[in-house]
Structure formats: C-alpha cells, structure tokens
C-alpha cells in the first residue's frame, strides 16, 4: 500500500535545501517584555542541527516592536500609533539582533542581519539585489536574520506583517519551504476557541473560498500583527513561488524537531513554479487597481489566454499603463494579477467593447489585450 509522505518531510533537509523559518512576536517575547531566551536556544539548536545536515536557513524574526514597546513602556504593545511603532522597533531591533547573534554564535554559526522595506522587494531591481545578497549569505552558510525595517517604513509602504515578508523572502532566496512558527498550531475548520468540533486541517492543495472562510481575523496574542488571514496570504505567495508553507506551533521546545517528528500543523502545498518574473509578479503586494471580468473571460484566462477588453465588466482605481492590477471574477474573487496595457481611463472606455470597435474609441491602433498573458499570473 502506498503511504502518503509525512507532511513535515517536505521541509526536511533532503527535500528542502533552503528553508525560511518565521518566528512570531508572541513566541519571542514574554509578558514582561523579555526575549524568551531559553526557548529560543532550543530553536537555534534545531537550526544548527539542520545546517549540519546541509540545509540552508533564513530566519524571519518578529518581536522588535513588542520588545521595544515594553522597554519604552508604550501602551498597546507599541502599536497605538505609527510613531510609537517606529520608536519601539528601533529600540527592540537592536536588542533582538543582539540576542540572535549571541545564540547563533554559541552554536558556531554566523548571524547576518537584513532589514528590508516593502519597496526593497516590490521594485524589480532592488528585489534582484536583495536576492543576490541572500543567495551569497546562504551559500556561505551564514544565517540571515531578517525583519522589516519598521523604524523607517510608513503605514502606506509597510509589509505590516512578517508572514507575508517570510513568503517574499522565500521567493527571493529560492527557498523550497517556509515554516511559520506561531502561537497557533495551524488552520482550523472553525475557531477552536469557541467551537469544540473545530478540526486542524493538515494539508491544503489550493486556497479557495472554503479555506479563506476558515481564517479568523486578528492575532490571539495582540503582540504581532499576523493572524490567519495574513498567513493564508503568505501561503498564496509561497505557493506561487513553488514553495510549501507550514504553520506549526512554536508553543513547545525544539519546535522544528517536534514538527519534523509529528507533522502537526497545516501544510500548504507549493505549486509547480512558473517563470521567475511571474513569481515575482504574483508576490508583489501593491496593486493599483482592479479589473472585474465576466465568467467567460475567467474561463479564457484559465486556459492561458490574455484578457481582452470585451471580457471586462468594471474598472476600479487609478492606474497607469504598466501598473500592477488585480483581476477579479464576477463573484469578486481575485483570479489573476498582471500589468495593465492601458491606463484606467482608457480601460474604462474600452471595457466590454469588442476588438473591432477599439480603434474608433481610442483613436489609435489598439494593443493586443487589456492584460497580456505574458504579463499575467493566475492565482
Ligand atoms: N516587524 C514586526 C516586529 O518586528 C513584526 C510584524 C508582525 O507582527 O508580523 O515587531
């Protein structure tokens, strides 16, 4: 009888040469505002064991805001205002880095710090630059410890949560897996806090409406900014990059070894990866507008065709030619994203119109599509 692989095997050093491990604020920082050092030592021991087996690991570490907030005695875990969060992050990050460096050095490992802003990964040139740095560090056997540069990022240009940052890092690092260590142990069919029939979902092949409906908004601890919605968004980005993503509990010592042993958690399967550029496109967070399309156009996109103006029913937002837009089906679910061939005004003028009418409306020879399939990625 064929046995299905153990869910955690996908993240084992033999199957996953490069891994990203994300650690949430509630795990890193205790109620008194101190790093949970004894626990973190067990995480670092797990990481060292994996490195010894040839796996390369990048860590995405939260906790700067939570740590700094306690030291500065700020209300609301430092998240009451942007100024507070920025000040807290500046104080917390230096303490956090210090701790990581000490613990990794104690295991004979080289810690490397990278602080990124959203723009570093959204802009293609800067993204390629970050990719080269990560690649070099990993191939040298160093352990990059990455966080958002919260002290300089403003609300409009923040990742805001390290779940999505971890997925973007996985993409940039060419990682095959992401493990989100969290204060929850995975995705449940319902909220386990108030529904005793809730069950842990062990594997998700596709994030559809049913899966999205299971996500519970907000973080239980109030320390981080993640929550299940951002974890699903991270899974979507990782999956499009061909990486598997696991949500596993960090509420135990040696959490990576424990996950490898019992596989408890939720694994979102990575899809077969498309071109590197499309992967980057799928992971970009800032879209400028939305094109709503009819069911016929959804079917055409799924067959790999371009989006023609005739299939568009509504255009939202202000975008220029070349900007990233979302493409949503008639039920509002986003089915694809891509670069618009027209600006929003022109797109509105030609939405729903057949190709032969376009020269007259536009006053020039029309382009092949509203969004060309070469610049589009299905989600
Ligand atoms: N970058 C934030 C910090 O270091 C954490 C973001 C999150 O909660 O995911 O505190």
Short mmCIF file of C-alpha atoms and ligand atoms in Angstrom, two decimals:
data_model
loop_
_atom_site.label_atom_id
_atom_site.label_comp_id
_atom_site.label_asym_id
_atom_site.label_seq_id
_atom_site.Cartn_x
_atom_site.Cartn_y
_atom_site.Cartn_z
CA UNK A 1 0.00 0.00 0.00
CA UNK A 2 1.39 3.40 -0.91
CA UNK A 3 1.85 5.64 2.10
CA UNK A 4 1.45 9.36 1.66
CA UNK A 5 4.51 11.36 2.71
CA UNK A 6 4.62 12.68 6.25
CA UNK A 7 3.59 16.36 5.95
CA UNK A 8 6.79 17.59 7.61
CA UNK A 9 9.02 15.56 5.25
CA UNK A 10 8.65 18.29 2.65
CA UNK A 11 10.68 20.56 4.94
CA UNK A 12 13.40 18.03 5.77
CA UNK A 13 16.97 18.93 4.71
CA UNK A 14 16.95 16.26 1.99
CA UNK A 15 13.75 17.57 0.35
CA UNK A 16 14.18 21.26 1.07
CA UNK A 17 17.72 22.58 0.59
CA UNK A 18 16.67 26.12 1.52
CA UNK A 19 14.18 26.87 4.25
CA UNK A 20 12.74 30.06 5.71
CA UNK A 21 11.66 29.94 9.36
CA UNK A 22 9.47 32.75 10.63
CA UNK A 23 9.02 33.33 14.34
CA UNK A 24 6.14 35.40 15.65
CA UNK A 25 6.32 38.10 18.32
CA UNK A 26 4.21 36.21 20.87
CA UNK A 27 6.74 33.37 20.84
CA UNK A 28 9.82 35.55 21.07
CA UNK A 29 8.77 37.98 23.75
CA UNK A 30 7.26 37.17 27.15
CA UNK A 31 4.66 39.21 29.04
CA UNK A 32 7.41 41.12 30.85
CA UNK A 33 8.94 42.28 27.58
CA UNK A 34 11.98 39.98 27.66
CA UNK A 35 13.17 37.67 24.93
CA UNK A 36 12.14 34.07 25.73
CA UNK A 37 15.76 33.10 25.60
CA UNK A 38 15.62 29.55 26.93
CA UNK A 39 13.02 28.62 24.31
CA UNK A 40 14.90 30.46 21.58
CA UNK A 41 18.01 28.43 22.41
CA UNK A 42 16.06 25.29 21.54
CA UNK A 43 15.04 26.81 18.20
CA UNK A 44 18.64 27.73 17.43
CA UNK A 45 19.75 24.19 18.37
CA UNK A 46 17.20 22.84 15.84
CA UNK A 47 18.51 25.25 13.22
CA UNK A 48 22.12 24.23 13.89
CA UNK A 49 21.19 20.55 13.53
CA UNK A 50 19.56 21.24 10.18
CA UNK A 51 22.52 23.28 8.96
CA UNK A 52 24.79 20.39 9.89
CA UNK A 53 22.69 18.25 7.56
CA UNK A 54 23.26 20.67 4.70
CA UNK A 55 20.04 22.70 4.86
CA UNK A 56 20.41 26.45 4.47
CA UNK A 57 18.10 28.55 6.64
CA UNK A 58 16.99 32.16 6.66
CA UNK A 59 15.10 33.37 9.73
CA UNK A 60 12.39 35.99 9.62
CA UNK A 61 12.18 37.29 13.16
CA UNK A 62 9.40 39.45 14.54
CA UNK A 63 9.48 40.86 18.02
CA UNK A 64 11.18 44.22 17.59
CA UNK A 65 8.05 46.27 18.25
CA UNK A 66 6.89 44.06 21.14
CA UNK A 67 10.33 44.18 22.80
CA UNK A 68 10.82 47.90 22.32
CA UNK A 69 7.31 48.73 23.49
CA UNK A 70 7.92 47.17 26.90
CA UNK A 71 11.27 48.91 27.29
CA UNK A 72 9.76 52.27 26.40
CA UNK A 73 6.60 51.48 28.39
CA UNK A 74 4.35 52.22 25.47
CA UNK A 75 0.68 51.35 25.55
CA UNK A 76 -0.99 48.94 23.12
CA UNK A 77 2.14 46.83 22.63
CA UNK A 78 3.69 49.78 20.79
CA UNK A 79 1.07 49.71 18.08
CA UNK A 80 -1.07 52.64 19.26
CA UNK A 81 0.43 54.92 16.60
CA UNK A 82 2.93 54.77 13.77
CA UNK A 83 5.40 56.94 15.73
CA UNK A 84 5.21 54.55 18.68
CA UNK A 85 5.73 51.51 16.47
CA UNK A 86 8.74 53.12 14.80
CA UNK A 87 10.34 54.12 18.08
CA UNK A 88 9.61 50.72 19.62
CA UNK A 89 11.07 48.92 16.62
CA UNK A 90 14.27 50.95 16.78
CA UNK A 91 14.79 50.07 20.45
CA UNK A 92 13.60 46.48 20.09
CA UNK A 93 15.51 45.62 16.94
CA UNK A 94 18.92 46.25 18.44
CA UNK A 95 18.11 44.02 21.42
CA UNK A 96 16.66 41.37 19.13
CA UNK A 97 19.69 41.34 16.85
CA UNK A 98 21.99 41.10 19.83
CA UNK A 99 20.15 38.07 21.11
CA UNK A 100 20.12 36.29 17.74
CA UNK A 101 23.82 36.98 17.23
CA UNK A 102 24.70 35.58 20.65
CA UNK A 103 22.63 32.45 20.32
CA UNK A 104 23.74 31.67 16.78
CA UNK A 105 27.38 32.32 17.63
CA UNK A 106 27.08 29.97 20.60
CA UNK A 107 26.25 27.25 18.05
CA UNK A 108 29.23 28.23 15.91
CA UNK A 109 27.01 29.89 13.29
CA UNK A 110 27.39 33.30 11.62
CA UNK A 111 24.42 35.59 12.09
CA UNK A 112 23.69 38.11 9.32
CA UNK A 113 21.12 40.86 9.70
CA UNK A 114 18.96 42.19 6.87
CA UNK A 115 16.26 44.81 7.43
CA UNK A 116 14.02 45.36 4.43
CA UNK A 117 11.24 47.70 3.46
CA UNK A 118 8.38 46.78 1.16
CA UNK A 119 9.91 48.76 -1.68
CA UNK A 120 13.09 46.70 -1.49
CA UNK A 121 11.16 43.71 -2.70
CA UNK A 122 8.49 45.42 -4.84
CA UNK A 123 10.94 47.20 -7.09
CA UNK A 124 12.36 44.64 -9.50
CA UNK A 125 15.94 45.97 -9.47
CA UNK A 126 16.12 46.19 -5.69
CA UNK A 127 14.50 42.77 -5.44
CA UNK A 128 17.21 41.26 -7.63
CA UNK A 129 19.79 42.97 -5.46
CA UNK A 130 18.31 41.54 -2.25
CA UNK A 131 18.13 38.16 -3.96
CA UNK A 132 21.86 38.23 -4.73
CA UNK A 133 22.74 39.15 -1.13
CA UNK A 134 20.56 36.39 0.30
CA UNK A 135 21.97 33.88 -2.13
CA UNK A 136 25.53 34.76 -1.23
CA UNK A 137 24.89 34.62 2.51
CA UNK A 138 23.11 31.27 2.28
CA UNK A 139 25.76 29.74 0.09
CA UNK A 140 28.39 30.87 2.61
CA UNK A 141 26.46 29.04 5.34
CA UNK A 142 25.58 32.21 7.24
CA UNK A 143 22.13 32.54 8.83
CA UNK A 144 20.34 35.68 7.68
CA UNK A 145 18.01 37.10 10.32
CA UNK A 146 15.50 39.29 8.56
CA UNK A 147 12.89 41.75 9.73
CA UNK A 148 11.02 44.66 8.28
CA UNK A 149 12.80 47.97 8.74
CA UNK A 150 9.88 49.21 10.82
CA UNK A 151 11.63 52.36 12.03
CA UNK A 152 11.63 53.94 8.60
CA UNK A 153 8.66 52.28 6.89
CA UNK A 154 5.46 54.31 6.91
CA UNK A 155 1.95 52.84 7.01
CA UNK A 156 1.42 53.06 3.27
CA UNK A 157 4.64 51.31 2.41
CA UNK A 158 4.85 48.64 5.08
CA UNK A 159 4.55 44.90 4.76
CA UNK A 160 2.94 45.20 8.18
CA UNK A 161 3.22 41.51 8.97
CA UNK A 162 6.13 39.14 8.86
CA UNK A 163 4.09 36.25 7.48
CA UNK A 164 3.99 37.82 4.04
CA UNK A 165 7.54 39.06 4.45
CA UNK A 166 8.64 35.46 5.09
CA UNK A 167 6.94 34.28 1.90
CA UNK A 168 8.56 37.08 -0.09
CA UNK A 169 11.94 36.20 1.41
CA UNK A 170 11.40 32.55 0.44
CA UNK A 171 10.75 33.67 -3.09
CA UNK A 172 13.84 35.90 -3.17
CA UNK A 173 16.01 33.23 -1.54
CA UNK A 174 14.82 30.48 -3.91
CA UNK A 175 13.64 28.55 -0.85
CA UNK A 176 11.62 25.36 -1.15
CA UNK A 177 9.81 25.70 2.13
CA UNK A 178 8.62 28.17 4.75
CA UNK A 179 7.72 27.26 8.31
CA UNK A 180 5.71 29.86 10.21
CA UNK A 181 6.19 29.14 13.90
CA UNK A 182 3.21 30.62 15.61
CA UNK A 183 1.16 30.65 18.80
CA UNK A 184 -1.45 28.68 16.86
CA UNK A 185 -0.69 25.23 15.52
CA UNK A 186 -2.36 25.58 12.16
CA UNK A 187 -5.56 26.33 10.30
CA UNK A 188 -8.73 25.00 11.88
CA UNK A 189 -12.06 24.34 10.18
CA UNK A 190 -13.63 26.73 12.72
CA UNK A 191 -12.42 28.81 15.65
CA UNK A 192 -11.22 26.18 18.16
CA UNK A 193 -11.70 28.71 20.96
CA UNK A 194 -15.48 28.60 20.71
CA UNK A 195 -16.29 25.59 18.54
CA UNK A 196 -15.38 22.18 20.01
CA UNK A 197 -15.95 20.47 16.66
CA UNK A 198 -13.14 22.51 15.03
CA UNK A 199 -10.50 20.30 13.38
CA UNK A 200 -6.94 21.03 12.37
CA UNK A 201 -6.54 20.99 8.58
CA UNK A 202 -3.33 19.09 7.83
CA UNK A 203 -2.89 19.80 4.13
CA UNK A 204 -4.19 22.42 1.70
CA UNK A 205 -3.64 21.93 -2.01
CA UNK A 206 -5.45 25.08 -3.11
CA UNK A 207 -6.53 28.19 -1.24
CA UNK A 208 -10.14 28.55 -2.34
CA UNK A 209 -13.17 30.29 -0.88
CA UNK A 210 -13.77 27.41 1.57
CA UNK A 211 -10.26 27.75 3.01
CA UNK A 212 -10.46 31.55 3.15
CA UNK A 213 -13.71 31.26 5.11
CA UNK A 214 -11.87 29.28 7.82
CA UNK A 215 -9.44 32.09 8.53
CA UNK A 216 -10.09 34.02 11.67
CA UNK A 217 -9.17 37.69 11.64
CA UNK A 218 -6.73 39.05 14.23
CA UNK A 219 -3.93 37.65 16.30
CA UNK A 220 -4.73 35.89 19.55
CA UNK A 221 -1.82 37.40 21.49
CA UNK A 222 -2.25 41.01 20.41
CA UNK A 223 1.55 41.23 20.11
CA UNK A 224 2.08 40.51 16.45
CA UNK A 225 0.10 41.74 13.51
CA UNK A 226 -0.26 38.44 11.68
CA UNK A 227 -3.41 36.43 12.22
CA UNK A 228 -4.66 33.68 9.93
CA UNK A 229 -5.61 35.98 7.06
CA UNK A 230 -2.04 37.13 6.58
CA UNK A 231 -0.82 33.52 6.92
CA UNK A 232 -3.09 32.48 4.06
CA UNK A 233 -1.84 35.41 2.01
CA UNK A 234 1.72 34.25 2.77
CA UNK A 235 0.79 30.72 1.72
CA UNK A 236 -0.55 32.04 -1.56
CA UNK A 237 2.68 33.92 -2.29
CA UNK A 238 4.85 30.94 -1.30
CA UNK A 239 2.74 28.53 -3.30
CA UNK A 240 3.02 30.66 -6.43
CA UNK A 241 6.79 30.60 -5.94
CA UNK A 242 6.70 26.80 -5.79
CA UNK A 243 7.46 26.68 -2.05
CA UNK A 244 5.49 24.67 0.53
CA UNK A 245 4.43 26.62 3.60
CA UNK A 246 3.68 25.17 7.01
CA UNK A 247 2.02 26.76 10.01
CA UNK A 248 3.31 24.93 13.06
CA UNK A 249 3.17 25.51 16.77
CA UNK A 250 6.03 27.29 18.44
CA UNK A 251 4.45 26.64 21.83
CA UNK A 252 6.88 23.82 22.58
CA UNK A 253 10.63 23.46 22.93
CA UNK A 254 12.63 22.40 19.86
CA UNK A 255 9.62 23.28 17.70
CA UNK A 256 11.30 22.41 14.38
CA UNK A 257 12.38 18.98 15.57
CA UNK A 258 8.96 18.43 17.13
CA UNK A 259 7.26 19.36 13.85
CA UNK A 260 9.58 17.04 11.93
CA UNK A 261 8.62 14.24 14.33
CA UNK A 262 4.84 14.54 14.48
CA UNK A 263 3.98 16.73 11.47
CA UNK A 264 1.36 18.58 13.50
CA UNK A 265 0.40 21.74 11.68
CA UNK A 266 -1.06 22.82 8.35
CA UNK A 267 0.95 22.43 5.16
CA UNK A 268 0.01 24.49 2.10
CA UNK A 269 1.42 22.85 -0.97
CA UNK A 270 3.58 24.81 -3.39
CA UNK A 271 2.50 24.85 -6.99
CA UNK A 272 4.79 23.97 -9.85
CA UNK A 273 6.69 27.14 -10.30
CA UNK A 274 6.22 29.43 -13.29
CA UNK A 275 8.86 31.81 -14.62
CA UNK A 276 10.88 33.81 -12.10
CA UNK A 277 9.36 37.05 -13.32
CA UNK A 278 5.81 35.75 -12.95
CA UNK A 279 6.65 34.52 -9.46
CA UNK A 280 7.85 37.99 -8.54
CA UNK A 281 4.71 39.49 -10.09
CA UNK A 282 2.47 37.14 -8.09
CA UNK A 283 4.19 38.09 -4.85
CA UNK A 284 4.03 41.85 -5.27
CA UNK A 285 1.72 43.35 -2.72
CA UNK A 286 0.85 46.80 -4.01
CA UNK A 287 -1.78 46.73 -6.75
CA UNK A 288 -3.08 49.96 -8.23
CA UNK A 289 -6.49 48.90 -9.40
CA UNK A 290 -8.87 46.13 -10.19
CA UNK A 291 -10.48 44.85 -13.35
CA UNK A 292 -13.67 42.84 -12.86
CA UNK A 293 -14.32 40.33 -15.61
CA UNK A 294 -17.20 38.08 -16.66
CA UNK A 295 -17.32 34.29 -16.32
CA UNK A 296 -16.37 33.74 -19.97
CA UNK A 297 -13.20 35.78 -19.50
CA UNK A 298 -12.35 33.85 -16.32
CA UNK A 299 -12.55 30.63 -18.33
CA UNK A 300 -10.37 32.13 -21.08
CA UNK A 301 -7.72 33.20 -18.55
CA UNK A 302 -7.72 29.73 -17.04
CA UNK A 303 -6.93 28.37 -20.50
CA UNK A 304 -3.89 30.63 -20.65
CA UNK A 305 -5.34 33.39 -22.84
CA UNK A 306 -4.89 37.14 -22.50
CA UNK A 307 -7.61 39.37 -21.06
CA UNK A 308 -9.44 41.18 -23.86
CA UNK A 309 -11.42 44.37 -23.26
CA UNK A 310 -14.66 42.57 -24.20
CA UNK A 311 -14.42 40.43 -21.03
CA UNK A 312 -14.10 43.37 -18.60
CA UNK A 313 -17.24 44.50 -16.79
CA UNK A 314 -15.83 47.06 -14.37
CA UNK A 315 -12.61 49.02 -13.79
CA UNK A 316 -11.65 50.28 -10.33
CA UNK A 317 -8.81 52.50 -9.20
CA UNK A 318 -6.35 54.84 -10.86
CA UNK A 319 -3.61 53.03 -12.67
CA UNK A 320 -1.25 53.85 -15.49
CA UNK A 321 -0.14 51.60 -18.31
CA UNK A 322 2.34 49.09 -16.86
CA UNK A 323 0.92 49.21 -13.31
CA UNK A 324 0.01 46.04 -11.47
CA UNK A 325 -3.74 45.38 -11.29
CA UNK A 326 -5.89 42.64 -9.79
CA UNK A 327 -8.28 40.75 -12.00
CA UNK A 328 -11.42 39.55 -10.21
CA UNK A 329 -14.19 37.25 -11.39
CA UNK A 330 -17.90 38.12 -11.20
CA UNK A 331 -18.05 36.87 -7.57
CA UNK A 332 -15.30 39.28 -6.53
CA UNK A 333 -12.60 36.63 -6.02
CA UNK A 334 -9.24 37.69 -7.40
CA UNK A 335 -8.27 35.16 -10.07
CA UNK A 336 -5.15 36.77 -11.51
CA UNK A 337 -2.95 39.80 -11.43
CA UNK A 338 -0.98 41.39 -14.18
CA UNK A 339 0.35 44.55 -15.73
CA UNK A 340 -2.26 46.76 -17.38
CA UNK A 341 -1.71 47.55 -21.05
CA UNK A 342 -3.88 50.67 -20.76
CA UNK A 343 -4.35 53.33 -18.13
CA UNK A 344 -7.53 53.28 -16.05
CA UNK A 345 -9.33 55.91 -18.14
CA UNK A 346 -8.74 54.11 -21.42
CA UNK A 347 -9.57 50.78 -19.80
CA UNK A 348 -12.95 52.21 -18.70
CA UNK A 349 -13.62 53.46 -22.20
CA UNK A 350 -12.97 50.10 -23.82
CA UNK A 351 -14.30 47.74 -21.11
CA UNK A 352 -16.93 45.43 -22.54
CA UNK A 353 -16.23 46.55 -26.12
CA UNK A 354 -15.39 44.16 -28.92
CA UNK A 355 -11.95 44.46 -30.52
CA UNK A 356 -13.20 45.86 -33.82
CA UNK A 357 -14.70 48.89 -32.03
CA UNK A 358 -11.47 49.83 -30.29
CA UNK A 359 -9.68 51.90 -32.98
CA UNK A 360 -12.62 54.28 -33.13
CA UNK A 361 -12.92 54.65 -29.35
CA UNK A 362 -9.20 55.05 -28.75
CA UNK A 363 -8.27 56.97 -31.88
CA UNK A 364 -5.23 54.73 -32.41
CA UNK A 365 -4.45 51.12 -33.23
CA UNK A 366 -5.33 49.10 -30.14
CA UNK A 367 -2.93 46.87 -28.26
CA UNK A 368 -3.41 43.12 -28.27
CA UNK A 369 -5.06 42.92 -24.87
CA UNK A 370 -6.13 44.72 -21.70
CA UNK A 371 -3.70 42.50 -19.80
CA UNK A 372 -1.42 40.32 -21.88
CA UNK A 373 -0.93 36.70 -20.80
CA UNK A 374 2.87 37.18 -20.74
CA UNK A 375 2.44 39.81 -18.03
CA UNK A 376 -0.23 37.98 -16.07
CA UNK A 377 -0.17 35.32 -13.43
CA UNK A 378 -3.15 33.21 -12.34
CA UNK A 379 -3.66 32.86 -8.60
N1 LIG B 1 8.13 43.58 12.12
C1 LIG B 1 7.39 43.49 13.35
C2 LIG B 1 8.31 43.43 14.55
O1 LIG B 1 9.44 43.12 14.45
C3 LIG B 1 6.51 42.26 13.40
C4 LIG B 1 5.47 42.17 12.35
C5 LIG B 1 4.48 41.05 12.67
O2 LIG B 1 3.89 41.09 13.73
O3 LIG B 1 4.31 40.13 11.86
O4 LIG B 1 7.90 43.65 15.65
#
